[in-house]
Amino acid sequence: MTEQLRADDWIGQGLKALTKSGFTALKADPLAKAMGVSRGSFYWHFADLGAFHAAVLKRWREIAAEEIIARVEADGDEPLKALLRRTFGARLDLERAVRNWAAFDPGAQAAVRAIDRRRLDYIEGLLEKRGLAAAIAQARAQILYWTFLGYAFSAPQLSTGRLQGLLDEIQRMVSA
């Protein structure tokens, strides 16, 4: 790479490596080699590996919650339907990789807890806007979230039609 790298370039490469090879790939040397630069460039942007890991997790939180929520809110469709379509229709390799990392790393574990809380709060709010009482919205949001996590880790190969049928049923179940 001939142009000067930014921290975002390293974070992007880190997300790719995490998705492809797991959290053990999040080291300066292999990332620098993959990017065709010296590891000095890495340390120009990050004080140490811990700072890099924190930046990767911060970016994942943005991708995994804030960007999805912003797109759902901007979508002209009913928000719960748009959320289901976006989350269940997405590639979930990064989701699985971060959650696997969290089994071994307290920082990743804290990021997963934060994202879980953010997502649950958002889903609860959507259900309350549909007229569900707070306690019911909370319970259904949790069930819906567990359904999503099960789906994410089972990585089923579903046709578009089959997936849409399941999403329609999920929406009926949580909205009833």
mmCIF file of N, CA, C and O in Angstrom, residues 9 17 21 57 66 83 131 146 164 174:
data_model
loop_
_atom_site.group_PDB
_atom_site.id
_atom_site.type_symbol
_atom_site.label_atom_id
_atom_site.label_comp_id
_atom_site.label_asym_id
_atom_site.label_seq_id
_atom_site.Cartn_x
_atom_site.Cartn_y
_atom_site.Cartn_z
ATOM 1 N N ASP A 9 -8.438 2.002 8.498
ATOM 2 C CA ASP A 9 -7.950 0.939 7.614
ATOM 3 C C ASP A 9 -7.536 -0.283 8.433
ATOM 4 O O ASP A 9 -7.830 -1.424 8.059
ATOM 5 N N ALA A 17 -10.097 -9.928 9.379
ATOM 6 C CA ALA A 17 -9.327 -11.029 9.963
ATOM 7 C C ALA A 17 -10.121 -11.742 11.042
ATOM 8 O O ALA A 17 -10.106 -12.976 11.125
ATOM 9 N N SER A 21 -10.678 -15.523 10.475
ATOM 10 C CA SER A 21 -9.772 -16.407 11.216
ATOM 11 C C SER A 21 -9.959 -16.406 12.725
ATOM 12 O O SER A 21 -9.269 -17.135 13.426
ATOM 13 N N LEU A 57 -13.715 -3.545 18.625
ATOM 14 C CA LEU A 57 -14.995 -3.808 19.297
ATOM 15 C C LEU A 57 -15.927 -2.598 19.206
ATOM 16 O O LEU A 57 -17.140 -2.766 19.031
ATOM 17 N N GLU A 66 -25.914 0.386 15.948
ATOM 18 C CA GLU A 66 -26.266 1.754 15.569
ATOM 19 C C GLU A 66 -26.538 1.913 14.081
ATOM 20 O O GLU A 66 -27.503 2.584 13.702
ATOM 21 N N LEU A 83 -36.467 -4.400 10.776
ATOM 22 C CA LEU A 83 -35.425 -4.942 11.653
ATOM 23 C C LEU A 83 -35.250 -6.437 11.432
ATOM 24 O O LEU A 83 -34.120 -6.922 11.309
ATOM 25 N N GLY A 131 -48.091 -1.027 21.006
ATOM 26 C CA GLY A 131 -49.174 -1.118 21.975
ATOM 27 C C GLY A 131 -49.032 -2.195 23.028
ATOM 28 O O GLY A 131 -49.937 -2.387 23.838
ATOM 29 N N TRP A 146 -33.370 -14.100 21.561
ATOM 30 C CA TRP A 146 -32.845 -15.467 21.648
ATOM 31 C C TRP A 146 -33.037 -16.203 20.321
ATOM 32 O O TRP A 146 -32.185 -16.992 19.906
ATOM 33 N N GLN A 164 -38.382 -15.564 4.440
ATOM 34 C CA GLN A 164 -39.428 -14.552 4.556
ATOM 35 C C GLN A 164 -40.651 -15.125 5.258
ATOM 36 O O GLN A 164 -41.266 -14.457 6.092
ATOM 37 N N VAL A 174 -44.557 -12.289 17.879
ATOM 38 C CA VAL A 174 -44.169 -11.287 18.870
ATOM 39 C C VAL A 174 -45.155 -10.125 18.930
ATOM 40 O O VAL A 174 -45.172 -9.384 19.912
#
